Short mmCIF file of C-alpha atoms in Angstrom, two decimals:
data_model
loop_
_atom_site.label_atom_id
_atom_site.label_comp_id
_atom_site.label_asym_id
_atom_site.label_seq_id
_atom_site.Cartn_x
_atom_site.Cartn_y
_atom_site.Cartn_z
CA UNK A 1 -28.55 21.66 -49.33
CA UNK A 2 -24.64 21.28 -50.74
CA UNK A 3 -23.77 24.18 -49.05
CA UNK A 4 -25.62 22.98 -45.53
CA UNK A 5 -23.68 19.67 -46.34
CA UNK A 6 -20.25 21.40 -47.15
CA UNK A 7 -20.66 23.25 -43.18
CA UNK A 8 -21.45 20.13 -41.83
CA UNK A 9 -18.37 18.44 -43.81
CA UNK A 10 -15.73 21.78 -42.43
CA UNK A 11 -17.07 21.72 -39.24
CA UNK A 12 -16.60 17.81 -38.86
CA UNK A 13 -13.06 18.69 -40.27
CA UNK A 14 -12.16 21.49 -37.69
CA UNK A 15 -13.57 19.12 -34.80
CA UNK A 16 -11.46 16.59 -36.35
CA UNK A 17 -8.35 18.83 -36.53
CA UNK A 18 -8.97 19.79 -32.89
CA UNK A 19 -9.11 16.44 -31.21
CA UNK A 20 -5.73 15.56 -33.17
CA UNK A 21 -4.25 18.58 -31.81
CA UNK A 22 -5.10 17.54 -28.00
CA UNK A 23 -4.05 14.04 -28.42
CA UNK A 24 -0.85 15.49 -29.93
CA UNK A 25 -0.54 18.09 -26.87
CA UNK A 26 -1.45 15.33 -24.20
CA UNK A 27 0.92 12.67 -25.80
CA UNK A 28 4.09 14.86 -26.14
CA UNK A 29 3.42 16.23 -22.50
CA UNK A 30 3.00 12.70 -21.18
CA UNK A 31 6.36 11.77 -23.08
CA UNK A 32 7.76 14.83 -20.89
CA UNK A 33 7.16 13.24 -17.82
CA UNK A 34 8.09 9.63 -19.19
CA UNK A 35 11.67 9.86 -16.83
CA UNK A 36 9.02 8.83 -14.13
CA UNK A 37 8.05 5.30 -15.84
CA UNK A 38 9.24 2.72 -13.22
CA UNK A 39 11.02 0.73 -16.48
CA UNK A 40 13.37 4.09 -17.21
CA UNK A 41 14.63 4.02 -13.86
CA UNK A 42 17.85 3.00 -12.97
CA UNK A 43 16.89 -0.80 -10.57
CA UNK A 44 13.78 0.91 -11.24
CA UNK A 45 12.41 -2.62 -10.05
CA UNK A 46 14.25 -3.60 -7.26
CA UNK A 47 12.19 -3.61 -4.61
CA UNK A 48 13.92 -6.36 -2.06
CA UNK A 49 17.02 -6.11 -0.70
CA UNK A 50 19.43 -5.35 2.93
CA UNK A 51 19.70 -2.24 4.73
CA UNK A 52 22.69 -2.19 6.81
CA UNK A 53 24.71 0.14 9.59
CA UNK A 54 21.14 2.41 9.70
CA UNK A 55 20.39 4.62 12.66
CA UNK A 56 16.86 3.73 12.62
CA UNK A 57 13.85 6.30 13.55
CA UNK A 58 11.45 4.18 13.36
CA UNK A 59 8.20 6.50 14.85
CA UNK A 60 7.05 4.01 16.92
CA UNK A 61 8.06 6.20 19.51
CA UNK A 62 10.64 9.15 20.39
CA UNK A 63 13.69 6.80 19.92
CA UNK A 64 17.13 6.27 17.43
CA UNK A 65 17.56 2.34 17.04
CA UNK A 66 21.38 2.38 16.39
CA UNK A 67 23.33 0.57 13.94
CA UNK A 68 20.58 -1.20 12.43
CA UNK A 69 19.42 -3.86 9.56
CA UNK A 70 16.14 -3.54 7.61
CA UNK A 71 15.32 -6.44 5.75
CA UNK A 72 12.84 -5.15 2.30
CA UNK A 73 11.19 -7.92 0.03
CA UNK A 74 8.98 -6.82 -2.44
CA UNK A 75 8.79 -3.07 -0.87
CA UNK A 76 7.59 -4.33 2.32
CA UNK A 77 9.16 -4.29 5.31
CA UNK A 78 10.24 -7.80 6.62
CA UNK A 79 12.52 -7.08 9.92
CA UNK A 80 14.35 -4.59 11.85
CA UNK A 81 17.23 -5.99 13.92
CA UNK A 82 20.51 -5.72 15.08
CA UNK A 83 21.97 -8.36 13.04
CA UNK A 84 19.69 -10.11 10.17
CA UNK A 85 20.89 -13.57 8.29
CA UNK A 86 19.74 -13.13 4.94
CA UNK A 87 21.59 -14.27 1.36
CA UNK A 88 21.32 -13.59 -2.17
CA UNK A 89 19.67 -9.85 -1.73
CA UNK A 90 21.78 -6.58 -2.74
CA UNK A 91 23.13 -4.55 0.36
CA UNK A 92 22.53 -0.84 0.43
CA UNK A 93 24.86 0.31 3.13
CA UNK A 94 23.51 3.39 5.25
CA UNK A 95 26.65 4.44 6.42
CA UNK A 96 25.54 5.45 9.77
CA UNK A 97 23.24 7.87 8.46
CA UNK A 98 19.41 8.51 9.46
CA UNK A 99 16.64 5.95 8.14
CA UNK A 100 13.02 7.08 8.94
CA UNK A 101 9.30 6.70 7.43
CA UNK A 102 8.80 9.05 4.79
CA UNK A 103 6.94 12.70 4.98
CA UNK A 104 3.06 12.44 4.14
CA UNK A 105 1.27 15.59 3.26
CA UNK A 106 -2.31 15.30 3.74
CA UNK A 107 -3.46 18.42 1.51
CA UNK A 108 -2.33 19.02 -1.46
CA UNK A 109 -3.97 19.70 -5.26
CA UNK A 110 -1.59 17.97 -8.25
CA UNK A 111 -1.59 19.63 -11.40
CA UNK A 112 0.47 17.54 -13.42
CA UNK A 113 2.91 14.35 -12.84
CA UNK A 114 6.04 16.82 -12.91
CA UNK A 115 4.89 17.60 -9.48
CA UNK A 116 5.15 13.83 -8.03
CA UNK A 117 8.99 13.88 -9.32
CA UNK A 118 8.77 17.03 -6.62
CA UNK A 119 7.33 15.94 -3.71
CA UNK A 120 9.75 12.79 -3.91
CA UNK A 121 12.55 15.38 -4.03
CA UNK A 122 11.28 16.17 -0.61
CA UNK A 123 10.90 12.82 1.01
CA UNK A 124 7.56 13.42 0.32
CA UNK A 125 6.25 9.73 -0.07
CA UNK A 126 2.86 9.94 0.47
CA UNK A 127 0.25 12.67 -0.83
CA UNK A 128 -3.92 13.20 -0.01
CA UNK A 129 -5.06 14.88 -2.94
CA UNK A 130 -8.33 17.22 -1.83
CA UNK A 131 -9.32 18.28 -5.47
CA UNK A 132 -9.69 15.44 -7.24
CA UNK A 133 -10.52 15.06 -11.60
CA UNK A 134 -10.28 12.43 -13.88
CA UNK A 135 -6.52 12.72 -14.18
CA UNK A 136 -5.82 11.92 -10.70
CA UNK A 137 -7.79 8.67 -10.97
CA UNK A 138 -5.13 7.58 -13.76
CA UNK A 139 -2.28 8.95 -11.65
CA UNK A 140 -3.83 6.59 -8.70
CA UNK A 141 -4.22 3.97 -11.92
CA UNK A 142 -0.75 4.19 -12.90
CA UNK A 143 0.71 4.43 -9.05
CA UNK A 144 -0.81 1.24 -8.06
CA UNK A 145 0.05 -0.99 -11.01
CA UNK A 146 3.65 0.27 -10.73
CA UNK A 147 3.48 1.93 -14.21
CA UNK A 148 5.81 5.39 -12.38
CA UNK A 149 7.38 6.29 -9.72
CA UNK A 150 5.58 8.53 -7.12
CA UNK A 151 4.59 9.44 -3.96
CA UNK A 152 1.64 7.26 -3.02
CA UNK A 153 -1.63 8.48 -4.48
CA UNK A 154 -4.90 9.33 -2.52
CA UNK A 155 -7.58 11.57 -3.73
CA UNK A 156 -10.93 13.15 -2.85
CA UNK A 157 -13.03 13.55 -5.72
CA UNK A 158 -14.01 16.71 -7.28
CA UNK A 159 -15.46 19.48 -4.19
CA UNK A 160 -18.73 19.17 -2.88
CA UNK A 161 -20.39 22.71 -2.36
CA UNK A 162 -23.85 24.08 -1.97
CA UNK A 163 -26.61 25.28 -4.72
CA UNK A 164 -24.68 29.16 -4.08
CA UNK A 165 -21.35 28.67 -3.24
CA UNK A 166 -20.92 28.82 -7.60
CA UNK A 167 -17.68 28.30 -9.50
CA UNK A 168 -15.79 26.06 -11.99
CA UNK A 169 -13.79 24.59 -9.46
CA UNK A 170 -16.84 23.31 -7.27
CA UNK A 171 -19.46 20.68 -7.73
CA UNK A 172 -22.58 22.80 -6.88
CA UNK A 173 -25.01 20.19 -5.00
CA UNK A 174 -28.90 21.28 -4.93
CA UNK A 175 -30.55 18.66 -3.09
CA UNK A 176 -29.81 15.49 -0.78
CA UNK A 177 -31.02 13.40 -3.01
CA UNK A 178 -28.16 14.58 -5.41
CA UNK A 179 -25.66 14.89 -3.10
CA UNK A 180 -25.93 11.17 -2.58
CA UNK A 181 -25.80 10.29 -5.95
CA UNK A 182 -22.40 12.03 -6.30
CA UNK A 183 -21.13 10.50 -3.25
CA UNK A 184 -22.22 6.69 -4.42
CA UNK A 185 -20.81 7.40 -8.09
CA UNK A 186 -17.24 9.08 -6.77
CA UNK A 187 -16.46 6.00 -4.89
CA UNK A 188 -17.59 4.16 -7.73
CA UNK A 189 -15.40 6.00 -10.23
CA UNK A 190 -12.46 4.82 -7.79
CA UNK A 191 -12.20 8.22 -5.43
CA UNK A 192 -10.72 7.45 -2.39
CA UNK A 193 -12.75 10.30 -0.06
CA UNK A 194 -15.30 13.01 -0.12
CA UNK A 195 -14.23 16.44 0.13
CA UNK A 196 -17.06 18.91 1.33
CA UNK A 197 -16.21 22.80 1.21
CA UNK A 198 -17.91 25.61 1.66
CA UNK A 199 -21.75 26.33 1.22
CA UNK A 200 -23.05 23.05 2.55
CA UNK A 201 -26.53 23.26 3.58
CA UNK A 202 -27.43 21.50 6.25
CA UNK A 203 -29.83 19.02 4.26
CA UNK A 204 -26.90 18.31 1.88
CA UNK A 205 -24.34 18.28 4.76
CA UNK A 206 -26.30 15.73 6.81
CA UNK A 207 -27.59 13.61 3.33
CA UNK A 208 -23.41 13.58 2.74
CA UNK A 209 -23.01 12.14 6.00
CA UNK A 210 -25.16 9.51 6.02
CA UNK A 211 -24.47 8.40 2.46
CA UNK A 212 -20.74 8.10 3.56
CA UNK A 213 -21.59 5.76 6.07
CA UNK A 214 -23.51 3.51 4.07
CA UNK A 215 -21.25 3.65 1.21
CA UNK A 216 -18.26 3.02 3.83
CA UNK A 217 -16.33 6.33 2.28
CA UNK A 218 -14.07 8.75 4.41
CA UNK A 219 -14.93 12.72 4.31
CA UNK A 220 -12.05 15.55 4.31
CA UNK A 221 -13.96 18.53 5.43
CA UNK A 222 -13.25 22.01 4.43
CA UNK A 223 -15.76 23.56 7.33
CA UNK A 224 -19.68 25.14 5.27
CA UNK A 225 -20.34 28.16 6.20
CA UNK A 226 -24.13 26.97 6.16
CA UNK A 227 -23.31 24.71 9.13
CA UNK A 228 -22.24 25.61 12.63
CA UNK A 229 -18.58 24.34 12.82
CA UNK A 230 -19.56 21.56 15.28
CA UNK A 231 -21.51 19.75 12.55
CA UNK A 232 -17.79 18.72 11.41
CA UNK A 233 -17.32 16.75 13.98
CA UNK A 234 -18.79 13.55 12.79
CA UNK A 235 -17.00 9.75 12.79
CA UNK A 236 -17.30 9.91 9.15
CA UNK A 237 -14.99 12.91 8.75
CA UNK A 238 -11.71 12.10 9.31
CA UNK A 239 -10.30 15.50 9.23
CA UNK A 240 -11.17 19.34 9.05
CA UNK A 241 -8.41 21.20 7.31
CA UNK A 242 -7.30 24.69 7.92
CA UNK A 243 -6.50 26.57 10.96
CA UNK A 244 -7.77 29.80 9.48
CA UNK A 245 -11.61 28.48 9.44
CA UNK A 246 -11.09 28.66 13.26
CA UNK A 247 -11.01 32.31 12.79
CA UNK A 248 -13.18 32.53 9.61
CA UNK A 249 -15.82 30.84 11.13
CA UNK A 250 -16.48 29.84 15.10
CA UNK A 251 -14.27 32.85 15.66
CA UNK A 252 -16.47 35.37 13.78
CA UNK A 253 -12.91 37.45 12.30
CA UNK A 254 -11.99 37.46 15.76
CA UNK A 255 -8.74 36.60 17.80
CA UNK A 256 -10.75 35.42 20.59
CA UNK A 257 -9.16 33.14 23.10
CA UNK A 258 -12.15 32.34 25.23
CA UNK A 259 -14.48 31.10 22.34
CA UNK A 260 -10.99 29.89 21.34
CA UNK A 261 -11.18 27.17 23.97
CA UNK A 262 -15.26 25.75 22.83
CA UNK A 263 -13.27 24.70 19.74
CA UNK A 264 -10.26 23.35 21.46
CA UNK A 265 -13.13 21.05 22.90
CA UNK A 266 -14.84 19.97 20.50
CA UNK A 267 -11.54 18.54 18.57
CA UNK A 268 -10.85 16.96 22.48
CA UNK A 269 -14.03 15.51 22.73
CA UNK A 270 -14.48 13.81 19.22
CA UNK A 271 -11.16 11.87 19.00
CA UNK A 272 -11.95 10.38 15.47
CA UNK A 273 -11.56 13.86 14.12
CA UNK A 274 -7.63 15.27 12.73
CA UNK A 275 -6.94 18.96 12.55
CA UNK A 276 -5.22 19.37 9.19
CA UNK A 277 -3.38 23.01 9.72
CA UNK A 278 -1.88 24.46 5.97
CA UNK A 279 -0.17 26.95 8.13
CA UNK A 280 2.23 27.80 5.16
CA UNK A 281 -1.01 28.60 2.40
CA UNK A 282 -2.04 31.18 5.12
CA UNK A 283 1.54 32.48 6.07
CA UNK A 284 2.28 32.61 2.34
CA UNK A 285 -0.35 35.78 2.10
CA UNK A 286 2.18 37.60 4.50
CA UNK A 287 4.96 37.08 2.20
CA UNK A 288 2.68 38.06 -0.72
CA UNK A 289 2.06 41.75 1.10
CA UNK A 290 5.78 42.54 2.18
CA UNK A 291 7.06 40.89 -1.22
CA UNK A 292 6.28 43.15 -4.47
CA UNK A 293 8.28 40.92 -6.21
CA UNK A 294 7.21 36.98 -4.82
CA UNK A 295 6.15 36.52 -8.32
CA UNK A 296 9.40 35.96 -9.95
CA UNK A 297 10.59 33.80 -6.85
CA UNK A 298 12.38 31.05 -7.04
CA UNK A 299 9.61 28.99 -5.51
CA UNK A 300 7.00 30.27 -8.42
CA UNK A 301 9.51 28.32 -10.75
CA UNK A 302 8.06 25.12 -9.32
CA UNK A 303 4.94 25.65 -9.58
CA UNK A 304 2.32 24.60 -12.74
CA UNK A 305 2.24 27.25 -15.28
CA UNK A 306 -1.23 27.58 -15.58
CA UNK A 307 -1.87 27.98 -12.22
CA UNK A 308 0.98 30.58 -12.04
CA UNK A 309 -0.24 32.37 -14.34
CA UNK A 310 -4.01 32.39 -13.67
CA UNK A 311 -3.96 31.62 -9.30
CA UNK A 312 -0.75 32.87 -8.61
CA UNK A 313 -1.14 36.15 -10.08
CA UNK A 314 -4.96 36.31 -9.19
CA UNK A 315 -3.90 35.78 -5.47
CA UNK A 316 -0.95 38.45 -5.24
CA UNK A 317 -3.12 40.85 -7.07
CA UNK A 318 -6.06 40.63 -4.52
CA UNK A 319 -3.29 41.11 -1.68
CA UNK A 320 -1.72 44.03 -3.40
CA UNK A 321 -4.62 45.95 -3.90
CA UNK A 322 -6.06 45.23 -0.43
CA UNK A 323 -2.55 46.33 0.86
CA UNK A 324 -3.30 49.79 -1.14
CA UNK A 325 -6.51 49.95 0.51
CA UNK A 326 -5.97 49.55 3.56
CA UNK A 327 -2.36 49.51 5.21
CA UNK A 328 -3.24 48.10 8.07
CA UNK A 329 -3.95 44.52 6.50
CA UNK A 330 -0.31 43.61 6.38
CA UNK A 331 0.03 43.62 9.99
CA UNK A 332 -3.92 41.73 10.52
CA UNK A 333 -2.03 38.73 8.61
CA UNK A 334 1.00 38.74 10.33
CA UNK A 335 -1.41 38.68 14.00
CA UNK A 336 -3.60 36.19 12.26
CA UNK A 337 -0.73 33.68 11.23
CA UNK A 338 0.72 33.90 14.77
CA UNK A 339 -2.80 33.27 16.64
CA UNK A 340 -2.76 29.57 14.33
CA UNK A 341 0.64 29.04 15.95
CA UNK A 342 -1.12 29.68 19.39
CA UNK A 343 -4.00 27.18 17.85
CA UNK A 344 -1.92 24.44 17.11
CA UNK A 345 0.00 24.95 21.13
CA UNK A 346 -3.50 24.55 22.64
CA UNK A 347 -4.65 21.94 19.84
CA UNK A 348 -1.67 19.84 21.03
CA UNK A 349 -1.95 20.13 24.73
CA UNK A 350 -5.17 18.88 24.22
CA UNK A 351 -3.92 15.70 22.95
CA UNK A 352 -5.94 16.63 19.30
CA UNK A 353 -4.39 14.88 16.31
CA UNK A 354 -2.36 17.06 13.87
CA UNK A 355 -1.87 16.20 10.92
CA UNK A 356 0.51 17.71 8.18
CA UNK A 357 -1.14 19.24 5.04
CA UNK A 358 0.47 22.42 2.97
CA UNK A 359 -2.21 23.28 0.07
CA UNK A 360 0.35 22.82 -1.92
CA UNK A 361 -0.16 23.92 -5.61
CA UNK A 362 -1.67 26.89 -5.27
CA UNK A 363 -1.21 30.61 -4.68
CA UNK A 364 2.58 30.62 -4.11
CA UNK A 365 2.59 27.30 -2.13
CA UNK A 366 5.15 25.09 -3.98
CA UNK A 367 4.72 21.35 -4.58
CA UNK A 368 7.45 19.42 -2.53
CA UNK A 369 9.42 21.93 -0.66
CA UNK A 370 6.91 23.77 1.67
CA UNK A 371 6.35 20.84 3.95
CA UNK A 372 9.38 21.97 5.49
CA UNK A 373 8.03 25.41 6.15
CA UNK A 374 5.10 23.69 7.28
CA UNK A 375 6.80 21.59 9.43
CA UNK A 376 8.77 24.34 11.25
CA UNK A 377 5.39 26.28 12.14
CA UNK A 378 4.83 23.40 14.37
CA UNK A 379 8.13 23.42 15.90
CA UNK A 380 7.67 27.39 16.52
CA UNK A 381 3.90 26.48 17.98
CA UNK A 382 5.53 24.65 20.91
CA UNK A 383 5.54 20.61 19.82
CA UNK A 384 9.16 18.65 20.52
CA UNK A 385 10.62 17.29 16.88
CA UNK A 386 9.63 13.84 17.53
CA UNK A 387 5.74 15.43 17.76
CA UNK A 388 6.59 17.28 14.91
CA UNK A 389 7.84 14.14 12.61
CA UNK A 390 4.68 12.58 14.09
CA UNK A 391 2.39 14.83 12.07
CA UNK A 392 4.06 13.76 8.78
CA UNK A 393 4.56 10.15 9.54
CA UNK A 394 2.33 8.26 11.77
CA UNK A 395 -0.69 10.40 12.69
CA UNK A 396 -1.10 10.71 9.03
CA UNK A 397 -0.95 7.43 8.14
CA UNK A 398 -3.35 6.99 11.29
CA UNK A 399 -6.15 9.19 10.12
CA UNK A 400 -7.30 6.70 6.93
CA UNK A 401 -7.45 2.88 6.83
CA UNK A 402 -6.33 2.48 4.06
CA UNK A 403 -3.02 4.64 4.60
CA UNK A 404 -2.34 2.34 7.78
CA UNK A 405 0.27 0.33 6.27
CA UNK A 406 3.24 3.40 6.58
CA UNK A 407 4.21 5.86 9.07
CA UNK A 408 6.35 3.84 10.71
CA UNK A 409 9.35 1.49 10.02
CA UNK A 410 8.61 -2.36 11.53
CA UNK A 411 7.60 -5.19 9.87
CA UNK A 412 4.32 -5.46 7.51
CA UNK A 413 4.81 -1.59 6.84
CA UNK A 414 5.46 -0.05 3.32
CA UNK A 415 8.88 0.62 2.61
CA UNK A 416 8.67 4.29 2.07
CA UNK A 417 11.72 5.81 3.59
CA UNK A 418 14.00 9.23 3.94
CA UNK A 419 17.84 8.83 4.65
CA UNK A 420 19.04 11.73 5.50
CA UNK A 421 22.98 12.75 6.64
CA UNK A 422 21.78 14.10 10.46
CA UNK A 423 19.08 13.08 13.38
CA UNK A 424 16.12 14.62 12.37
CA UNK A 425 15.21 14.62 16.08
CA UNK A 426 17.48 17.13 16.74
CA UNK A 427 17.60 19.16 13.39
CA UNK A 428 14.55 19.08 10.90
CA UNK A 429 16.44 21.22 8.33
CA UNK A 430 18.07 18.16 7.66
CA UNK A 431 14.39 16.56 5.77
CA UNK A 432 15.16 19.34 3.19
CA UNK A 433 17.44 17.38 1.45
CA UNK A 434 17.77 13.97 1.81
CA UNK A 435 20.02 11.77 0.70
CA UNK A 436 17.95 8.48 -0.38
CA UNK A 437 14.61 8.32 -0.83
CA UNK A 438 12.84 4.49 -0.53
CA UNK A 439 9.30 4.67 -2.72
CA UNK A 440 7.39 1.45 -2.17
CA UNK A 441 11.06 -0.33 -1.50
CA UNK A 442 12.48 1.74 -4.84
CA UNK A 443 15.71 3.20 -4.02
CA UNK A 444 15.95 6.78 -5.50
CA UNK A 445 19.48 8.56 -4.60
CA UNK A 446 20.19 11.86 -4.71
CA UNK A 447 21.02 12.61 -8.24
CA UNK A 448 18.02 11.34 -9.16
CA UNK A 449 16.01 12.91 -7.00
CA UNK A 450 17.91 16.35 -8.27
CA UNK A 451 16.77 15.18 -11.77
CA UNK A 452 13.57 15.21 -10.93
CA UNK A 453 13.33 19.21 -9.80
CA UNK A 454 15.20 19.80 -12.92
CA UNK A 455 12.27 18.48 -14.97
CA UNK A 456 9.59 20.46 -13.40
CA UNK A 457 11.46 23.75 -13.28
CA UNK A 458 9.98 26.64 -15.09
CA UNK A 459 8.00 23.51 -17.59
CA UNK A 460 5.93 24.44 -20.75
CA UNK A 461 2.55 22.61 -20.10
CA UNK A 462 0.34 25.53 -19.88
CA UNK A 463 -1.71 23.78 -22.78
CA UNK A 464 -1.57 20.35 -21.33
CA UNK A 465 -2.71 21.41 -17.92
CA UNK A 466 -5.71 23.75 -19.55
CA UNK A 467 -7.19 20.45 -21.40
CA UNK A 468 -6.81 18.30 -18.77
CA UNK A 469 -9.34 20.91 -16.53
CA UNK A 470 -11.36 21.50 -18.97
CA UNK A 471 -11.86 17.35 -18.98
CA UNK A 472 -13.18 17.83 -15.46
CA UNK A 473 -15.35 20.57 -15.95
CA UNK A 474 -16.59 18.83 -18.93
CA UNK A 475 -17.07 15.12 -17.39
CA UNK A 476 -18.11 16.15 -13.66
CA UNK A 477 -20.66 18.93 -14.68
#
């Protein structure tokens, strides 16, 4: 018996120990990112003030208002005029440079906070989370009580698959009756959508559906498998993301214009439902293939250790050894990636809603700065810059009711803004650095903003990250 209570004692001891150790991890990794706290920011809470001498784009439609005033009080949006009378508010003078809505990206997965510092880097003022865990419910927390500075936070909760589709990154659903459970306790728990992937049966796809509706919950639909691809096309889905399931699925592996066009008709006739594209996840395979060396990239220095380490190099290994396979697979890619550019042309001329989403934080898909890639496929697929800005701005902020107060810059509207030296009408490359970014009416300049990349390059949170997944696997299994 003493020596059954000694065990007891050491093993009480080591769990002891361990927890200590994790709080210690998680605290001094949370101290890390503590240059994001709205209080350590320089007018980290000034939020109302005068914009002045502003070439205003304000997305309402294909237009520069010149010369312009915006009035901000508490990080809303009060006026846009010519000349507004206002006293006892700081001036921020644009000096004639560009003033639009921020960039939304509407697919992303966030690993850690460094990564919000990143995305604000890159006008990025918005994100949609699609892989949500119980530390993007405290970013959302700390986001909407003004605790940091950050993109504003949406998330799906964790990703609804079927009883075979089986991993630790998927919430394996058996039955309808379970599937609405989940869907009743993720809005609950403070999720802002559903996110259905692959292996959806169609009992569990159609129980999803209808538990949506009654629980008055959006879904962001990564197309089943188990489903024809028309079952996707439901008011309660919002949007279907990536322009490579056209070919995975309804496509059957082929580059097949006619059955091409049933698609392009279904998106047409059901105009609740967004095409979210991730052009740059798929394109980024290319550069994986012709690239031996992609993995010591700059880009890769961005990007969350542990997922560099375990997706990253998971991801280029598949691709290299398929490239040593076959040969041929390089140039499949290449035809593949330029028959979504053809998709998006005949998605657009059929008046379908894009909207802009990169997959960000996986593979070799850096946080922050591939929007821009992303961005430029849909200038090379045919659509003007002002369409292009659209996707980012306000068809994103279209697609969810509760993202319908930005997009655009008029009164009511959030004050997320870009400045940036040159009319992004005419030259995009010009989003890729901007000058000012306006979070929520926050004015972030460029140094700043610089500070922020600085932080998240090459970071040591490896640990950090690991126990914060394990939390998910642990709390939503």
């Amino acid at each position: 018996m003493k020596i059954l209570k000694r065990f007891v004692k050491i093993v009480f001891a080591l769990v002891g120990l361990l927890i200590i150790a994790v709080l210690i991890i998680i605290g001094v990794d949370s101290q890390k990112t503590s240059y994001l706290k709205i209080d350590n920011l320089s007018d980290g809470n000034v939020d109302t003030y005068l914009i002045t001498h502003a070439n205003v784009i304000p997305m309402t439609n294909d237009t520069v208002l010149k010369d312009q005033m915006v009035y901000i009080k508490d990080g809303v949006i009060q006026d846009v005029a010519a000349n507004i009378a206002i006293e006892g508010v700081d001036v921020i003078d644009a000096e004639n440079s560009y003033l639009m809505p921020g960039l939304i990206d509407m697919h992303v997965h966030v690993w850690d906070r460094y990564e919000l510092g990143l995305y604000l880097s890159n006008g990025v003022t918005a994100v949609r989370n699609v892989w949500g865990m119980p530390m993007h419910l405290r970013i959302k927390e700390d986001v909407n009580s003004n605790e940091i500075v950050s993109p504003l936070f949406f998330t799906s909760g964790p990703k609804l698959t079927g009883p075979e589709f089986i991993g630790d990154d998927n919430l394996n659903l058996t039955t309808p009756e379970e599937a609405k459970d989940k869907v009743v306790s993720y809005k609950e728990r403070g999720y802002d959508f559903i996110k259905t992937y692959y292996g959806l049966t169609p009992d569990i796809f159609e129980a999803v559906l209808e538990q949506t509706k009654v629980s008055n919950v959006d879904i962001v639909a990564h197309p089943s498998q188990k489903v024809p691809y028309s079952y996707h096309f439901d008011p309660q889905i919002k949007s279907i993301e990536h322009t490579e399931e056209f070919i995975q699925q309804p496509l059957n592996y082929t580059l097949d214009t006619v059955k091409l066009k049933e698609v392009i008709d279904l998106y047409a006739g059901a105009k609740y439902s967004a095409h979210c594209p991730t052009l740059v996840v798929y394109h980024n395979i290319y550069q994986m293939l012709i690239d031996d060396n992609i993995l010591e990239s700059k880009a890769l220095e961005y990007i969350n250790p542990l997922i560099r380490k375990e997706d990253s190099k998971a991801q280029f290994d598949r691709w290299h050894n398929s490239k040593l396979e076959d040969a041929s697979v390089t140039e499949r890619i290449k035809d593949q990636h330029e028959f979504h550019l053809y998709i998006i042309k005949k998605l657009h001329e059929a008046n379908v809603k894009i909207i802009c989403g990169t997959d960000a934080g996986i593979g070799v898909t850096a946080p922050g700065f591939s929007i821009h890639k992303e961005l430029e496929f849909y200038k090379e697929a045919g659509l003007s810059n002002y369409e292009v800005l659209k996707t980012a701005t306000v068809n994103a902020a279209q697609t969810h009711s509760i993202m319908h107060n930005m997009g655009t810059i008029e009164g009511g509207k959030v004050a997320n803004f870009i400045l940036v030296d040159r009319n992004p009408l005419s030259d995009l490359s010009t989003l890729q650095h901007p000058s000012t970014v306006f979070i929520m009416g926050r004015k972030l300049d460029r140094s700043t903003l610089d500070s922020f990349e600085a932080k998240a390059k090459n970071r040591k949170n490896m640990i950090a990250s690991g126990i914060r997944y394990a939390e998910n696997l642990i709390i939503e299994k």
